[in-house]
PDB file of C-alpha atoms and ligand atoms in Angstrom:
ATOM      1  CA  MET A 119     -13.689 -19.112   3.751  1.00  0.00           C
ATOM      2  CA  GLY A 120     -17.070 -19.253   2.034  1.00  0.00           C
ATOM      3  CA  PRO A 121     -19.020 -21.442  -0.384  1.00  0.00           C
ATOM      4  CA  PRO A 122     -18.242 -21.408  -4.126  1.00  0.00           C
ATOM      5  CA  GLY A 123     -19.265 -18.062  -5.569  1.00  0.00           C
ATOM      6  CA  SER A 124     -19.754 -16.427  -2.164  1.00  0.00           C
ATOM      7  CA  GLY A 125     -17.349 -13.641  -3.125  1.00  0.00           C
ATOM      8  CA  LYS A 126     -14.044 -14.877  -1.709  1.00  0.00           C
ATOM      9  CA  GLY A 127     -12.168 -13.609  -4.773  1.00  0.00           C
ATOM     10  CA  THR A 128     -14.123 -10.352  -4.864  1.00  0.00           C
ATOM     11  CA  ILE A 129     -13.665  -9.542  -1.168  1.00  0.00           C
ATOM     12  CA  SER A 130     -10.017 -10.710  -1.206  1.00  0.00           C
ATOM     13  CA  THR A 131      -9.220  -8.300  -4.046  1.00  0.00           C
ATOM     14  CA  ARG A 132     -10.762  -5.483  -2.004  1.00  0.00           C
ATOM     15  CA  ILE A 133      -8.874  -6.500   1.144  1.00  0.00           C
ATOM     16  CA  VAL A 134      -5.447  -6.533  -0.507  1.00  0.00           C
ATOM     17  CA  LYS A 135      -6.168  -3.130  -2.075  1.00  0.00           C
ATOM     18  CA  ASP A 136      -6.970  -1.530   1.301  1.00  0.00           C
ATOM     19  CA  PHE A 137      -4.672  -3.536   3.607  1.00  0.00           C
ATOM     20  CA  ASN A 138      -1.028  -4.452   3.311  1.00  0.00           C
ATOM     21  CA  LEU A 139      -1.480  -8.153   2.496  1.00  0.00           C
ATOM     22  CA  LYS A 140      -0.671 -10.499  -0.371  1.00  0.00           C
ATOM     23  CA  HIS A 141      -3.492 -12.618  -1.837  1.00  0.00           C
ATOM     24  CA  LEU A 142      -3.098 -16.336  -2.523  1.00  0.00           C
ATOM     25  CA  SER A 143      -6.114 -18.060  -4.106  1.00  0.00           C
ATOM     26  CA  SER A 144      -5.893 -21.864  -4.137  1.00  0.00           C
ATOM     27  CA  GLY A 145      -8.219 -22.028  -7.164  1.00  0.00           C
ATOM     28  CA  ASP A 146      -6.141 -19.498  -9.154  1.00  0.00           C
ATOM     29  CA  LEU A 147      -2.976 -21.383  -8.205  1.00  0.00           C
ATOM     30  CA  LEU A 148      -4.492 -24.690  -9.401  1.00  0.00           C
ATOM     31  CA  ARG A 149      -5.745 -23.134 -12.629  1.00  0.00           C
ATOM     32  CA  SER A 150      -2.283 -21.731 -13.367  1.00  0.00           C
ATOM     33  CA  GLN A 151      -0.774 -25.188 -12.693  1.00  0.00           C
ATOM     34  CA  ILE A 152      -3.241 -26.636 -15.215  1.00  0.00           C
ATOM     35  CA  LEU A 153      -2.381 -23.960 -17.775  1.00  0.00           C
ATOM     36  CA  ASN A 154       1.337 -24.716 -17.324  1.00  0.00           C
ATOM     37  CA  LYS A 155       0.695 -28.481 -17.506  1.00  0.00           C
ATOM     38  CA  THR A 156       2.595 -29.214 -14.268  1.00  0.00           C
ATOM     39  CA  THR A 157       2.248 -32.643 -12.596  1.00  0.00           C
ATOM     40  CA  ALA A 158       0.034 -31.169  -9.862  1.00  0.00           C
ATOM     41  CA  GLY A 159      -2.055 -29.391 -12.507  1.00  0.00           C
ATOM     42  CA  GLN A 160      -2.606 -32.520 -14.555  1.00  0.00           C
ATOM     43  CA  LEU A 161      -3.678 -34.418 -11.469  1.00  0.00           C
ATOM     44  CA  ALA A 162      -5.951 -31.608 -10.229  1.00  0.00           C
ATOM     45  CA  LYS A 163      -7.866 -31.016 -13.472  1.00  0.00           C
ATOM     46  CA  ASP A 164     -10.117 -34.055 -13.255  1.00  0.00           C
ATOM     47  CA  TYR A 165     -11.112 -33.274  -9.654  1.00  0.00           C
ATOM     48  CA  ILE A 166     -11.871 -29.637 -10.443  1.00  0.00           C
ATOM     49  CA  ASP A 167     -13.906 -30.485 -13.542  1.00  0.00           C
ATOM     50  CA  HIS A 168     -16.066 -32.788 -11.417  1.00  0.00           C
ATOM     51  CA  GLY A 169     -16.501 -30.290  -8.574  1.00  0.00           C
ATOM     52  CA  LYS A 170     -14.500 -32.501  -6.222  1.00  0.00           C
ATOM     53  CA  LEU A 171     -11.673 -31.516  -3.909  1.00  0.00           C
ATOM     54  CA  VAL A 172      -8.081 -32.037  -4.997  1.00  0.00           C
ATOM     55  CA  PRO A 173      -6.429 -34.545  -2.578  1.00  0.00           C
ATOM     56  CA  ASP A 174      -5.200 -33.024   0.692  1.00  0.00           C
ATOM     57  CA  ASN A 175      -1.537 -34.004   0.294  1.00  0.00           C
ATOM     58  CA  VAL A 176      -1.277 -32.307  -3.132  1.00  0.00           C
ATOM     59  CA  MET A 177      -3.045 -29.192  -1.886  1.00  0.00           C
ATOM     60  CA  VAL A 178      -1.084 -28.857   1.349  1.00  0.00           C
ATOM     61  CA  ASP A 179       2.264 -29.236  -0.478  1.00  0.00           C
ATOM     62  CA  LEU A 180       1.290 -26.665  -3.106  1.00  0.00           C
ATOM     63  CA  ILE A 181       0.098 -24.019  -0.649  1.00  0.00           C
ATOM     64  CA  LEU A 182       2.811 -24.452   1.990  1.00  0.00           C
ATOM     65  CA  ASN A 183       5.410 -24.308  -0.766  1.00  0.00           C
ATOM     66  CA  GLU A 184       3.901 -21.096  -2.142  1.00  0.00           C
ATOM     67  CA  LEU A 185       3.812 -19.545   1.347  1.00  0.00           C
ATOM     68  CA  GLN A 186       7.578 -20.110   1.612  1.00  0.00           C
ATOM     69  CA  ASN A 187       7.952 -17.483  -1.128  1.00  0.00           C
ATOM     70  CA  MET A 188       5.813 -15.026   0.833  1.00  0.00           C
ATOM     71  CA  LYS A 189       7.753 -15.147   4.103  1.00  0.00           C
ATOM     72  CA  SER A 190       8.526 -11.444   4.149  1.00  0.00           C
ATOM     73  CA  HIS A 191       4.838 -10.500   3.860  1.00  0.00           C
ATOM     74  CA  SER A 192       1.553 -10.919   5.656  1.00  0.00           C
ATOM     75  CA  TRP A 193      -0.898 -12.862   3.527  1.00  0.00           C
ATOM     76  CA  LEU A 194      -4.512 -13.678   2.881  1.00  0.00           C
ATOM     77  CA  LEU A 195      -5.459 -17.203   1.788  1.00  0.00           C
ATOM     78  CA  ASP A 196      -8.586 -17.626  -0.344  1.00  0.00           C
ATOM     79  CA  GLY A 197      -9.993 -21.151  -0.823  1.00  0.00           C
ATOM     80  CA  PHE A 198      -7.558 -22.904   1.492  1.00  0.00           C
ATOM     81  CA  PRO A 199      -7.959 -24.751   3.846  1.00  0.00           C
ATOM     82  CA  ARG A 200     -11.046 -26.628   2.710  1.00  0.00           C
ATOM     83  CA  THR A 201     -10.851 -29.758   4.867  1.00  0.00           C
ATOM     84  CA  VAL A 202     -10.083 -30.244   8.541  1.00  0.00           C
ATOM     85  CA  THR A 203      -6.898 -32.111   7.499  1.00  0.00           C
ATOM     86  CA  GLN A 204      -5.730 -29.080   5.474  1.00  0.00           C
ATOM     87  CA  ALA A 205      -6.575 -26.748   8.363  1.00  0.00           C
ATOM     88  CA  GLY A 206      -4.542 -28.867  10.795  1.00  0.00           C
ATOM     89  CA  ALA A 207      -1.557 -28.992   8.398  1.00  0.00           C
ATOM     90  CA  LEU A 208      -1.662 -25.210   7.944  1.00  0.00           C
ATOM     91  CA  LEU A 209      -1.894 -24.377  11.657  1.00  0.00           C
ATOM     92  CA  LYS A 210       1.016 -26.701  12.377  1.00  0.00           C
ATOM     93  CA  LYS A 211       3.282 -24.730  10.046  1.00  0.00           C
ATOM     94  CA  GLU A 212       2.005 -21.147  10.031  1.00  0.00           C
ATOM     95  CA  PRO A 213       0.542 -18.805  12.648  1.00  0.00           C
ATOM     96  CA  ILE A 214      -2.968 -17.696  11.645  1.00  0.00           C
ATOM     97  CA  ASP A 215      -4.406 -14.497  13.115  1.00  0.00           C
ATOM     98  CA  LEU A 216      -7.920 -14.595  11.772  1.00  0.00           C
ATOM     99  CA  VAL A 217     -10.373 -16.544   9.614  1.00  0.00           C
ATOM    100  CA  VAL A 218     -13.110 -14.665   7.748  1.00  0.00           C
ATOM    101  CA  ASN A 219     -16.186 -16.586   6.615  1.00  0.00           C
ATOM    102  CA  LEU A 220     -18.564 -15.214   3.986  1.00  0.00           C
ATOM    103  CA  ASN A 221     -22.014 -16.594   4.685  1.00  0.00           C
ATOM    104  CA  VAL A 222     -24.049 -16.123   1.497  1.00  0.00           C
ATOM    105  CA  PRO A 223     -27.238 -18.130   0.808  1.00  0.00           C
ATOM    106  CA  PHE A 224     -26.906 -20.902  -1.809  1.00  0.00           C
ATOM    107  CA  GLU A 225     -29.775 -19.593  -3.978  1.00  0.00           C
ATOM    108  CA  VAL A 226     -27.944 -16.271  -4.442  1.00  0.00           C
ATOM    109  CA  ILE A 227     -24.780 -18.114  -5.441  1.00  0.00           C
ATOM    110  CA  ILE A 228     -26.264 -20.317  -8.175  1.00  0.00           C
ATOM    111  CA  ASP A 229     -27.628 -17.247  -9.865  1.00  0.00           C
ATOM    112  CA  ARG A 230     -24.365 -15.356  -9.612  1.00  0.00           C
ATOM    113  CA  ILE A 231     -21.993 -17.933 -10.996  1.00  0.00           C
ATOM    114  CA  LYS A 232     -23.829 -17.954 -14.338  1.00  0.00           C
ATOM    115  CA  GLY A 233     -22.666 -14.375 -14.949  1.00  0.00           C
ATOM    116  CA  ARG A 234     -19.012 -14.777 -13.998  1.00  0.00           C
ATOM    117  CA  TRP A 235     -16.237 -14.066 -16.513  1.00  0.00           C
ATOM    118  CA  THR A 236     -12.559 -14.443 -15.636  1.00  0.00           C
ATOM    119  CA  HIS A 237      -9.234 -13.229 -16.976  1.00  0.00           C
ATOM    120  CA  ALA A 238      -7.361 -16.528 -16.610  1.00  0.00           C
ATOM    121  CA  PRO A 239      -3.728 -15.271 -16.443  1.00  0.00           C
ATOM    122  CA  SER A 240      -4.397 -12.755 -13.620  1.00  0.00           C
ATOM    123  CA  GLY A 241      -7.480 -14.269 -11.945  1.00  0.00           C
ATOM    124  CA  ARG A 242      -9.353 -10.945 -12.328  1.00  0.00           C
ATOM    125  CA  ILE A 243     -13.076 -11.569 -11.929  1.00  0.00           C
ATOM    126  CA  TYR A 244     -16.002  -9.871 -13.662  1.00  0.00           C
ATOM    127  CA  HIS A 245     -19.756 -10.331 -13.662  1.00  0.00           C
ATOM    128  CA  THR A 246     -22.121  -9.420 -16.500  1.00  0.00           C
ATOM    129  CA  GLU A 247     -24.244  -7.237 -14.171  1.00  0.00           C
ATOM    130  CA  PHE A 248     -22.451  -6.790 -10.838  1.00  0.00           C
ATOM    131  CA  ASN A 249     -18.994  -5.930 -12.168  1.00  0.00           C
ATOM    132  CA  PRO A 250     -18.983  -5.785 -15.991  1.00  0.00           C
ATOM    133  CA  PRO A 251     -15.719  -5.252 -17.895  1.00  0.00           C
ATOM    134  CA  LYS A 252     -15.371  -1.891 -19.704  1.00  0.00           C
ATOM    135  CA  VAL A 253     -15.451  -3.727 -23.054  1.00  0.00           C
ATOM    136  CA  GLN A 254     -17.631  -6.822 -23.214  1.00  0.00           C
ATOM    137  CA  GLY A 255     -15.579 -10.051 -23.153  1.00  0.00           C
ATOM    138  CA  LYS A 256     -12.237  -8.225 -22.615  1.00  0.00           C
ATOM    139  CA  ASP A 257     -10.018  -7.743 -19.551  1.00  0.00           C
ATOM    140  CA  ASP A 258      -9.884  -4.081 -18.377  1.00  0.00           C
ATOM    141  CA  VAL A 259      -6.109  -4.096 -17.820  1.00  0.00           C
ATOM    142  CA  THR A 260      -4.682  -6.141 -20.717  1.00  0.00           C
ATOM    143  CA  GLY A 261      -7.559  -6.114 -23.229  1.00  0.00           C
ATOM    144  CA  GLU A 262      -7.213  -9.909 -23.500  1.00  0.00           C
ATOM    145  CA  ASP A 263     -10.192 -12.276 -23.845  1.00  0.00           C
ATOM    146  CA  LEU A 264     -12.222 -13.273 -20.796  1.00  0.00           C
ATOM    147  CA  ILE A 265     -13.285 -16.905 -20.326  1.00  0.00           C
ATOM    148  CA  GLN A 266     -16.001 -18.748 -18.403  1.00  0.00           C
ATOM    149  CA  ARG A 267     -14.530 -21.307 -15.998  1.00  0.00           C
ATOM    150  CA  ASP A 268     -15.015 -24.967 -17.015  1.00  0.00           C
ATOM    151  CA  ASP A 269     -16.333 -25.770 -13.535  1.00  0.00           C
ATOM    152  CA  ASP A 270     -19.026 -23.043 -13.678  1.00  0.00           C
ATOM    153  CA  LYS A 271     -21.475 -25.296 -15.553  1.00  0.00           C
ATOM    154  CA  PRO A 272     -24.692 -25.610 -13.462  1.00  0.00           C
ATOM    155  CA  GLU A 273     -24.241 -29.343 -12.729  1.00  0.00           C
ATOM    156  CA  THR A 274     -20.636 -28.822 -11.564  1.00  0.00           C
ATOM    157  CA  VAL A 275     -21.672 -25.835  -9.426  1.00  0.00           C
ATOM    158  CA  ARG A 276     -24.258 -28.030  -7.686  1.00  0.00           C
ATOM    159  CA  LYS A 277     -21.571 -30.637  -7.030  1.00  0.00           C
ATOM    160  CA  ARG A 278     -19.193 -27.965  -5.680  1.00  0.00           C
ATOM    161  CA  LEU A 279     -21.874 -26.762  -3.249  1.00  0.00           C
ATOM    162  CA  GLU A 280     -22.404 -30.341  -2.076  1.00  0.00           C
ATOM    163  CA  THR A 281     -18.657 -30.836  -1.599  1.00  0.00           C
ATOM    164  CA  TYR A 282     -18.602 -27.583   0.355  1.00  0.00           C
ATOM    165  CA  GLN A 283     -21.335 -28.791   2.705  1.00  0.00           C
ATOM    166  CA  ASN A 284     -19.725 -32.169   3.303  1.00  0.00           C
ATOM    167  CA  ASN A 285     -16.047 -31.257   3.521  1.00  0.00           C
ATOM    168  CA  THR A 286     -15.637 -27.553   4.156  1.00  0.00           C
ATOM    169  CA  GLN A 287     -18.392 -26.659   6.604  1.00  0.00           C
ATOM    170  CA  PRO A 288     -16.689 -28.770   9.329  1.00  0.00           C
ATOM    171  CA  VAL A 289     -13.610 -26.531   8.933  1.00  0.00           C
ATOM    172  CA  LEU A 290     -15.697 -23.595  10.195  1.00  0.00           C
ATOM    173  CA  GLN A 291     -16.310 -25.406  13.475  1.00  0.00           C
ATOM    174  CA  TYR A 292     -12.618 -26.241  13.674  1.00  0.00           C
ATOM    175  CA  PHE A 293     -11.671 -22.550  13.462  1.00  0.00           C
ATOM    176  CA  ARG A 294     -14.538 -21.553  15.768  1.00  0.00           C
ATOM    177  CA  ASP A 295     -13.115 -23.969  18.353  1.00  0.00           C
ATOM    178  CA  HIS A 296      -9.716 -22.260  17.920  1.00  0.00           C
ATOM    179  CA  GLY A 297     -11.345 -18.855  18.520  1.00  0.00           C
ATOM    180  CA  LEU A 298     -10.250 -17.610  15.082  1.00  0.00           C
ATOM    181  CA  LEU A 299     -13.515 -17.429  13.133  1.00  0.00           C
ATOM    182  CA  GLU A 300     -15.331 -14.209  12.270  1.00  0.00           C
ATOM    183  CA  GLU A 301     -18.517 -14.571  10.193  1.00  0.00           C
ATOM    184  CA  PHE A 302     -20.090 -12.080   7.789  1.00  0.00           C
ATOM    185  CA  ALA A 303     -23.548 -12.783   6.415  1.00  0.00           C
ATOM    186  CA  GLY A 304     -25.288 -11.085   3.509  1.00  0.00           C
ATOM    187  CA  ARG A 305     -26.587 -11.396  -0.036  1.00  0.00           C
ATOM    188  CA  TYR A 306     -24.324  -8.786  -1.660  1.00  0.00           C
ATOM    189  CA  SER A 307     -20.576  -8.210  -1.578  1.00  0.00           C
ATOM    190  CA  ASN A 308     -21.176  -4.453  -1.282  1.00  0.00           C
ATOM    191  CA  GLU A 309     -23.186  -5.088   1.889  1.00  0.00           C
ATOM    192  CA  ILE A 310     -20.563  -7.435   3.379  1.00  0.00           C
ATOM    193  CA  TRP A 311     -17.491  -5.418   2.420  1.00  0.00           C
ATOM    194  CA  PRO A 312     -17.825  -2.410   4.828  1.00  0.00           C
ATOM    195  CA  LYS A 313     -18.279  -4.830   7.756  1.00  0.00           C
ATOM    196  CA  VAL A 314     -15.202  -6.833   6.756  1.00  0.00           C
ATOM    197  CA  HIS A 315     -13.176  -3.635   6.353  1.00  0.00           C
ATOM    198  CA  SER A 316     -14.181  -2.239   9.702  1.00  0.00           C
ATOM    199  CA  PHE A 317     -13.510  -5.524  11.485  1.00  0.00           C
ATOM    200  CA  LEU A 318     -10.075  -5.969   9.858  1.00  0.00           C
ATOM    201  CA  SER A 319      -9.270  -2.375  10.800  1.00  0.00           C
ATOM    202  CA  THR A 320      -9.492  -3.392  14.463  1.00  0.00           C
ATOM    203  CA  LYS A 321      -6.718  -5.956  13.797  1.00  0.00           C
ATOM    204  CA  THR A 322      -4.358  -4.134  11.440  1.00  0.00           C
ATOM    205  CA  GLU A 323      -3.980  -0.566  10.210  1.00  0.00           C
ATOM    206  CA  PRO A 324      -5.755  -0.050   6.842  1.00  0.00           C
ATOM    207  CA  LEU A 325      -3.986   1.853   4.065  1.00  0.00           C
ATOM    208  CA  GLN A 326      -7.330   3.345   3.005  1.00  0.00           C
ATOM    209  CA  TYR A 327     -11.027   2.601   2.712  1.00  0.00           C
ATOM    210  CA  THR A 328     -12.427   2.052  -0.772  1.00  0.00           C
ATOM    211  CA  HIS A 329     -16.192   2.394  -1.044  1.00  0.00           C
ATOM    212  CA  TYR A 330     -18.126   0.285  -3.595  1.00  0.00           C
ATOM    213  CA  GLY A 331     -21.693   0.611  -4.811  1.00  0.00           C
ATOM    214  CA  GLU A 332     -24.255   3.403  -4.518  1.00  0.00           C
TER     215      GLU A 332
HETATM  216  P1  LIG B 575     -12.020 -22.053  -6.247  1.00  0.00           P
HETATM  217  O1  LIG B 575     -11.451 -21.372  -7.418  1.00  0.00           O
HETATM  218  O2  LIG B 575     -11.576 -21.661  -4.886  1.00  0.00           O
HETATM  219  P2  LIG B 575     -14.732 -21.785  -5.292  1.00  0.00           P
HETATM  220  O3  LIG B 575     -15.758 -22.717  -5.836  1.00  0.00           O
HETATM  221  O4  LIG B 575     -14.416 -21.937  -3.870  1.00  0.00           O
HETATM  222  O5  LIG B 575     -13.596 -21.914  -6.367  1.00  0.00           O
HETATM  223  P3  LIG B 575     -15.216 -19.383  -6.534  1.00  0.00           P
HETATM  224  O6  LIG B 575     -16.140 -20.034  -7.536  1.00  0.00           O
HETATM  225  O7  LIG B 575     -13.873 -18.938  -7.005  1.00  0.00           O
HETATM  226  O8  LIG B 575     -15.094 -20.306  -5.313  1.00  0.00           O
HETATM  227  P4  LIG B 575     -15.594 -16.969  -5.004  1.00  0.00           P
HETATM  228  O9  LIG B 575     -14.151 -16.637  -5.194  1.00  0.00           O
HETATM  229  O10 LIG B 575     -16.086 -17.211  -3.627  1.00  0.00           O
HETATM  230  O11 LIG B 575     -16.047 -18.172  -5.937  1.00  0.00           O
HETATM  231  O12 LIG B 575     -16.509 -15.843  -5.618  1.00  0.00           O
HETATM  232  P5  LIG B 575     -16.177 -14.628  -6.654  1.00  0.00           P
HETATM  233  O13 LIG B 575     -15.455 -15.124  -7.847  1.00  0.00           O
HETATM  234  O14 LIG B 575     -15.614 -13.474  -5.892  1.00  0.00           O
HETATM  235  O15 LIG B 575     -17.690 -14.248  -7.042  1.00  0.00           O
HETATM  236  C1  LIG B 575     -18.434 -15.097  -7.885  1.00  0.00           C
HETATM  237  C2  LIG B 575     -19.090 -14.246  -8.996  1.00  0.00           C
HETATM  238  O16 LIG B 575     -20.092 -13.427  -8.399  1.00  0.00           O
HETATM  239  C3  LIG B 575     -18.130 -13.278  -9.730  1.00  0.00           C
HETATM  240  O17 LIG B 575     -18.525 -13.151 -11.081  1.00  0.00           O
HETATM  241  C4  LIG B 575     -18.345 -11.939  -9.005  1.00  0.00           C
HETATM  242  O18 LIG B 575     -18.060 -10.806  -9.841  1.00  0.00           O
HETATM  243  C5  LIG B 575     -19.840 -12.050  -8.680  1.00  0.00           C
HETATM  244  N1  LIG B 575     -20.257 -11.318  -7.468  1.00  0.00           N
HETATM  245  C6  LIG B 575     -19.561 -11.092  -6.323  1.00  0.00           C
HETATM  246  N2  LIG B 575     -20.306 -10.387  -5.452  1.00  0.00           N
HETATM  247  C7  LIG B 575     -21.510 -10.170  -6.060  1.00  0.00           C
HETATM  248  C8  LIG B 575     -22.729  -9.492  -5.680  1.00  0.00           C
HETATM  249  O19 LIG B 575     -22.852  -8.935  -4.589  1.00  0.00           O
HETATM  250  N3  LIG B 575     -23.752  -9.522  -6.586  1.00  0.00           N
HETATM  251  C9  LIG B 575     -23.650 -10.138  -7.816  1.00  0.00           C
HETATM  252  N4  LIG B 575     -24.690 -10.120  -8.657  1.00  0.00           N
HETATM  253  N5  LIG B 575     -22.521 -10.758  -8.203  1.00  0.00           N
HETATM  254  C10 LIG B 575     -21.478 -10.780  -7.342  1.00  0.00           C
HETATM  255  O20 LIG B 575     -11.857 -23.632  -6.387  1.00  0.00           O
HETATM  256  C11 LIG B 575     -12.128 -24.274  -7.598  1.00  0.00           C
HETATM  257  C12 LIG B 575     -11.840 -25.745  -7.466  1.00  0.00           C
HETATM  258  O21 LIG B 575     -10.455 -25.945  -7.184  1.00  0.00           O
HETATM  259  C13 LIG B 575     -10.256 -27.013  -6.268  1.00  0.00           C
HETATM  260  C14 LIG B 575     -11.637 -27.653  -6.081  1.00  0.00           C
HETATM  261  O22 LIG B 575     -11.803 -28.651  -7.054  1.00  0.00           O
HETATM  262  C15 LIG B 575     -12.581 -26.468  -6.341  1.00  0.00           C
HETATM  263  O23 LIG B 575     -13.876 -26.887  -6.739  1.00  0.00           O
HETATM  264  N6  LIG B 575      -9.723 -26.484  -5.011  1.00  0.00           N
HETATM  265  C16 LIG B 575      -9.362 -27.238  -3.958  1.00  0.00           C
HETATM  266  N7  LIG B 575      -9.411 -28.581  -3.747  1.00  0.00           N
HETATM  267  C17 LIG B 575      -8.989 -29.028  -2.547  1.00  0.00           C
HETATM  268  N8  LIG B 575      -8.551 -28.212  -1.562  1.00  0.00           N
HETATM  269  C18 LIG B 575      -8.481 -26.855  -1.725  1.00  0.00           C
HETATM  270  N9  LIG B 575      -8.056 -26.058  -0.727  1.00  0.00           N
HETATM  271  C19 LIG B 575      -8.902 -26.318  -2.966  1.00  0.00           C
HETATM  272  N10 LIG B 575      -8.980 -25.061  -3.455  1.00  0.00           N
HETATM  273  C20 LIG B 575      -9.470 -25.176  -4.695  1.00  0.00           C
HETATM  274 MG1  LIG B 576     -12.536 -17.596  -6.242  1.00  0.00          MG
END
């Protein structure tokens, strides 16, 4: 959990590298549905472009369906659930061990999103200063072009933050009430990451510890 641009994708990538988990990002899943012009993708596009949430029934079906294919693995969800209805639907079907919330101030986020570049097919994330690609505008692994997300325009980012406050913040209380929530506050992913790693290590054996930053 965490507001738009708080580093969910960044921290999730680090978690799955150091722990034996599979990563499922609801945003990446939606963007791939849009790219493939599926029914769900066509419906979702308008909501995403306006910084609004995709309807709960569409989202719950998509994610629960995807989790069916991951039965043999432990997993990490990024961006789902985002409403109390989604959280209830998830808990009814799947046992959840832990919810991690990234608490990053909004003013840090607005600044950050401007510099984000994405490799759409893989969901790999870059940032012009924080995590630049080796070659400007190109993905490190495939060499393909990087894009800026349509919903990263400043006015859409503001709308996404508002949606987060109205719809997603109540989910934090829901998980707190279930005794599942662990919060990590900070302005930088490199500051938050060691705390997340050491906390997760008390729950499951890490494969390794990767250090980032100075
Ligand atoms: P998404 O795709 O889930 P958001 O808005 O929740 O989108 P987003 O934007 O993907 O979240 P993030 O994953 O939290 O952000 O952050 P990130 O990509 O790791 O980091 C942001 C940028 O900052 C990157 O460029 C990164 O390199 C950089 N960065 C990270 N750490 C640092 C740092 O320490 N310093 C600096 N300088 N930079 C840093 O959802 C998109 C839309 O899909 C729909 C909604 O419409 C949503 O708006 N959707 C759903 N709708 C309904 N229900 C759901 N469950 C839905 N899930 C998605
Ligand atoms: Mg993300």
